[in-house]
PDB file of C-alpha atoms in Angstrom:
ATOM      1  CA  MET A   1      -0.011   0.001  -0.022  1.00  0.00           C
ATOM      2  CA  ARG A   2       1.271   3.478  -0.856  1.00  0.00           C
ATOM      3  CA  ARG A   3       1.751   6.073   1.912  1.00  0.00           C
ATOM      4  CA  ARG A   4      -0.103   9.335   1.618  1.00  0.00           C
ATOM      5  CA  SER A   5       2.584  12.023   1.886  1.00  0.00           C
ATOM      6  CA  SER A   6      -0.078  14.851   1.865  1.00  0.00           C
ATOM      7  CA  ALA A   7      -1.412  13.923   5.355  1.00  0.00           C
ATOM      8  CA  ARG A   8       0.628  16.595   7.044  1.00  0.00           C
ATOM      9  CA  PRO A   9      -0.939  19.781   5.548  1.00  0.00           C
ATOM     10  CA  VAL A  10      -4.495  18.414   6.286  1.00  0.00           C
ATOM     11  CA  LEU A  11      -3.721  17.702   9.813  1.00  0.00           C
ATOM     12  CA  GLU A  12      -1.347  20.436  10.766  1.00  0.00           C
ATOM     13  CA  GLY A  13      -1.864  21.179  14.450  1.00  0.00           C
ATOM     14  CA  LEU A  14      -3.534  17.889  15.557  1.00  0.00           C
ATOM     15  CA  GLU A  15      -0.410  16.658  17.336  1.00  0.00           C
ATOM     16  CA  PRO A  16      -0.456  17.563  21.064  1.00  0.00           C
ATOM     17  CA  ASN A  17       1.856  20.539  21.813  1.00  0.00           C
ATOM     18  CA  GLY A  18       1.589  20.805  25.575  1.00  0.00           C
ATOM     19  CA  ALA A  19      -0.358  24.156  25.451  1.00  0.00           C
ATOM     20  CA  ASP A  20      -3.637  24.600  26.991  1.00  0.00           C
ATOM     21  CA  THR A  21      -6.271  23.696  24.452  1.00  0.00           C
ATOM     22  CA  VAL A  22      -9.754  22.583  23.913  1.00  0.00           C
ATOM     23  CA  GLU A  23     -10.103  19.276  22.060  1.00  0.00           C
ATOM     24  CA  ILE A  24     -13.408  18.516  20.377  1.00  0.00           C
ATOM     25  CA  GLN A  25     -15.068  15.312  20.375  1.00  0.00           C
ATOM     26  CA  VAL A  26     -17.931  14.720  17.713  1.00  0.00           C
ATOM     27  CA  SER A  27     -20.379  12.109  18.952  1.00  0.00           C
ATOM     28  CA  PHE A  28     -23.391  10.747  17.107  1.00  0.00           C
ATOM     29  CA  ARG A  29     -26.068   9.026  19.176  1.00  0.00           C
ATOM     30  CA  HIS A  30     -26.589   6.316  16.447  1.00  0.00           C
ATOM     31  CA  ALA A  31     -22.965   5.760  15.327  1.00  0.00           C
ATOM     32  CA  LEU A  32     -19.566   6.591  16.837  1.00  0.00           C
ATOM     33  CA  GLY A  33     -17.452   9.419  18.171  1.00  0.00           C
ATOM     34  CA  PHE A  34     -14.468  10.997  16.443  1.00  0.00           C
ATOM     35  CA  GLY A  35     -12.105  13.054  18.264  1.00  0.00           C
ATOM     36  CA  PRO A  36      -8.289  13.814  18.581  1.00  0.00           C
ATOM     37  CA  GLY A  37      -7.247  10.300  19.371  1.00  0.00           C
ATOM     38  CA  LYS A  38      -8.761   8.776  16.260  1.00  0.00           C
ATOM     39  CA  ALA A  39      -7.496  11.725  14.131  1.00  0.00           C
ATOM     40  CA  ARG A  40      -4.030  11.258  15.399  1.00  0.00           C
ATOM     41  CA  LEU A  41      -4.325   7.548  14.742  1.00  0.00           C
ATOM     42  CA  LEU A  42      -5.367   8.083  11.091  1.00  0.00           C
ATOM     43  CA  LEU A  43      -2.394  10.544  10.707  1.00  0.00           C
ATOM     44  CA  ALA A  44      -0.066   8.012  12.062  1.00  0.00           C
ATOM     45  CA  ILE A  45      -1.464   5.350   9.548  1.00  0.00           C
ATOM     46  CA  ALA A  46      -1.229   7.883   6.754  1.00  0.00           C
ATOM     47  CA  GLU A  47       2.457   8.540   7.634  1.00  0.00           C
ATOM     48  CA  THR A  48       3.576   4.987   8.237  1.00  0.00           C
ATOM     49  CA  GLY A  49       1.445   2.908   5.948  1.00  0.00           C
ATOM     50  CA  SER A  50       0.806   0.567   8.790  1.00  0.00           C
ATOM     51  CA  ILE A  51      -1.678  -0.061  11.561  1.00  0.00           C
ATOM     52  CA  SER A  52       1.107  -1.677  13.654  1.00  0.00           C
ATOM     53  CA  ALA A  53       3.701   1.076  13.207  1.00  0.00           C
ATOM     54  CA  ALA A  54       0.950   3.709  13.967  1.00  0.00           C
ATOM     55  CA  ALA A  55       0.094   1.887  17.164  1.00  0.00           C
ATOM     56  CA  VAL A  56       3.662   1.802  18.343  1.00  0.00           C
ATOM     57  CA  ARG A  57       4.004   5.581  17.422  1.00  0.00           C
ATOM     58  CA  MET A  58       1.012   6.293  19.654  1.00  0.00           C
ATOM     59  CA  ASP A  59       2.044   3.846  22.444  1.00  0.00           C
ATOM     60  CA  MET A  60      -1.130   1.984  21.856  1.00  0.00           C
ATOM     61  CA  SER A  61      -1.644  -1.779  21.641  1.00  0.00           C
ATOM     62  CA  TYR A  62      -1.995  -3.051  17.930  1.00  0.00           C
ATOM     63  CA  ARG A  63      -5.314  -4.719  19.078  1.00  0.00           C
ATOM     64  CA  ARG A  64      -6.662  -1.328  20.226  1.00  0.00           C
ATOM     65  CA  ALA A  65      -5.582   0.445  17.170  1.00  0.00           C
ATOM     66  CA  TRP A  66      -7.149  -2.367  14.939  1.00  0.00           C
ATOM     67  CA  GLU A  67     -10.426  -2.079  16.884  1.00  0.00           C
ATOM     68  CA  LEU A  68     -10.545   1.697  16.248  1.00  0.00           C
ATOM     69  CA  VAL A  69      -9.943   1.207  12.637  1.00  0.00           C
ATOM     70  CA  GLU A  70     -12.704  -1.376  12.452  1.00  0.00           C
ATOM     71  CA  GLU A  71     -15.049   1.080  14.447  1.00  0.00           C
ATOM     72  CA  LEU A  72     -14.264   3.740  11.879  1.00  0.00           C
ATOM     73  CA  ASN A  73     -14.693   1.615   8.916  1.00  0.00           C
ATOM     74  CA  ALA A  74     -18.119   0.271  10.129  1.00  0.00           C
ATOM     75  CA  GLY A  75     -19.392   3.745  11.187  1.00  0.00           C
ATOM     76  CA  PHE A  76     -19.112   5.483   7.860  1.00  0.00           C
ATOM     77  CA  ALA A  77     -20.593   4.870   4.462  1.00  0.00           C
ATOM     78  CA  GLN A  78     -17.291   3.846   2.885  1.00  0.00           C
ATOM     79  CA  PRO A  79     -14.084   2.573   4.486  1.00  0.00           C
ATOM     80  CA  ILE A  80     -11.757   5.130   6.209  1.00  0.00           C
ATOM     81  CA  VAL A  81      -8.708   2.818   6.180  1.00  0.00           C
ATOM     82  CA  LEU A  82      -7.976   0.145   3.607  1.00  0.00           C
ATOM     83  CA  THR A  83      -5.751  -2.736   4.744  1.00  0.00           C
ATOM     84  CA  GLN A  84      -3.793  -5.389   2.958  1.00  0.00           C
ATOM     85  CA  SER A  85      -2.595  -8.705   4.460  1.00  0.00           C
ATOM     86  CA  GLY A  86       1.058  -9.497   4.815  1.00  0.00           C
ATOM     87  CA  GLY A  87       2.724 -12.018   2.434  1.00  0.00           C
ATOM     88  CA  ASN A  88       5.588 -11.604   0.001  1.00  0.00           C
ATOM     89  CA  ALA A  89       4.672  -8.101  -0.859  1.00  0.00           C
ATOM     90  CA  GLY A  90       4.187  -7.202   2.781  1.00  0.00           C
ATOM     91  CA  GLY A  91       1.021  -5.765   4.354  1.00  0.00           C
ATOM     92  CA  GLY A  92       0.031  -2.352   4.852  1.00  0.00           C
ATOM     93  CA  ALA A  93      -2.739   0.180   5.557  1.00  0.00           C
ATOM     94  CA  ALA A  94      -3.783   3.421   3.818  1.00  0.00           C
ATOM     95  CA  VAL A  95      -6.251   6.230   4.672  1.00  0.00           C
ATOM     96  CA  THR A  96      -8.893   6.493   1.983  1.00  0.00           C
ATOM     97  CA  ALA A  97     -10.078   9.632   0.323  1.00  0.00           C
ATOM     98  CA  LEU A  98     -13.104   9.762   2.639  1.00  0.00           C
ATOM     99  CA  GLY A  99     -10.667   9.297   5.616  1.00  0.00           C
ATOM    100  CA  PHE A 100      -8.755  12.423   4.434  1.00  0.00           C
ATOM    101  CA  GLU A 101     -12.033  14.324   3.917  1.00  0.00           C
ATOM    102  CA  LEU A 102     -13.132  13.394   7.454  1.00  0.00           C
ATOM    103  CA  LEU A 103      -9.857  14.548   8.842  1.00  0.00           C
ATOM    104  CA  ARG A 104     -10.035  17.779   6.753  1.00  0.00           C
ATOM    105  CA  ARG A 105     -13.567  18.599   8.159  1.00  0.00           C
ATOM    106  CA  TYR A 106     -12.530  17.606  11.714  1.00  0.00           C
ATOM    107  CA  ARG A 107      -9.460  19.976  11.525  1.00  0.00           C
ATOM    108  CA  GLU A 108     -11.837  22.756  10.209  1.00  0.00           C
ATOM    109  CA  MET A 109     -14.272  22.353  13.104  1.00  0.00           C
ATOM    110  CA  ASP A 110     -11.304  22.146  15.622  1.00  0.00           C
ATOM    111  CA  LEU A 111      -9.762  25.453  14.277  1.00  0.00           C
ATOM    112  CA  LYS A 112     -13.204  27.158  14.622  1.00  0.00           C
ATOM    113  CA  VAL A 113     -13.441  26.024  18.060  1.00  0.00           C
ATOM    114  CA  GLN A 114      -9.968  27.101  18.979  1.00  0.00           C
ATOM    115  CA  ALA A 115     -10.483  30.521  17.331  1.00  0.00           C
ATOM    116  CA  ASN A 116     -13.801  31.098  19.162  1.00  0.00           C
ATOM    117  CA  LEU A 117     -12.778  29.877  22.539  1.00  0.00           C
ATOM    118  CA  GLU A 118      -9.292  31.364  22.939  1.00  0.00           C
ATOM    119  CA  VAL A 119     -10.397  34.070  25.380  1.00  0.00           C
ATOM    120  CA  ASP A 120     -12.772  31.655  27.289  1.00  0.00           C
ATOM    121  CA  LEU A 121     -10.010  29.148  27.565  1.00  0.00           C
ATOM    122  CA  ALA A 122      -7.618  31.774  29.119  1.00  0.00           C
ATOM    123  CA  ASP A 123     -10.349  32.939  31.438  1.00  0.00           C
ATOM    124  CA  PHE A 124     -11.111  29.328  32.485  1.00  0.00           C
ATOM    125  CA  SER A 125      -7.484  28.762  33.182  1.00  0.00           C
ATOM    126  CA  GLU A 126      -7.302  31.538  35.597  1.00  0.00           C
ATOM    127  CA  LEU A 127      -9.803  29.527  37.851  1.00  0.00           C
ATOM    128  CA  LEU A 128      -7.441  26.527  38.138  1.00  0.00           C
ATOM    129  CA  ALA A 129      -5.663  25.883  41.289  1.00  0.00           C
ATOM    130  CA  VAL A 130      -1.941  26.534  41.109  1.00  0.00           C
ATOM    131  CA  ARG A 131      -0.113  24.472  43.704  1.00  0.00           C
ATOM    132  CA  MET A 132       3.315  25.817  44.639  1.00  0.00           C
ATOM    133  CA  PRO A 133       5.887  23.670  46.440  1.00  0.00           C
ATOM    134  CA  ARG A 134       5.813  24.314  50.164  1.00  0.00           C
ATOM    135  CA  ALA A 135       9.205  25.927  50.110  1.00  0.00           C
ATOM    136  CA  GLU A 136       8.105  28.656  47.694  1.00  0.00           C
ATOM    137  CA  ARG A 137       5.101  29.304  49.801  1.00  0.00           C
ATOM    138  CA  GLY A 138       7.211  30.138  52.747  1.00  0.00           C
ATOM    139  CA  SER A 139       5.628  27.458  55.261  1.00  0.00           C
TER     140      SER A 139
END
């Protein structure tokens, strides 16, 4: 299976960067949920061409990655990831055009949420308890 090198521009910014953020989770009562974890898994599959390598990259079991791929493929009108069994030519996995469209739309929604909630997120973070070590508090 061929790797899709164009995954990076579609998904720019989906990797965790350690900054305060809001992550969206799209849930449908009759179907499945889709959020940053599945988006990152699809990105890893697109970049590595392998569910196994994507699982290793994400520190996830192969079984869990495979279950998520099966859930995605069952939840949409067409497959999100195509797989090919191993053998002489080797196995592999590829994100389909629908999978990339799903990721593009998810990223658009994520950008809208981030842009609209930037001030709210900063205000919310002001309410968090900041625990300083005892030595710094002077007690």
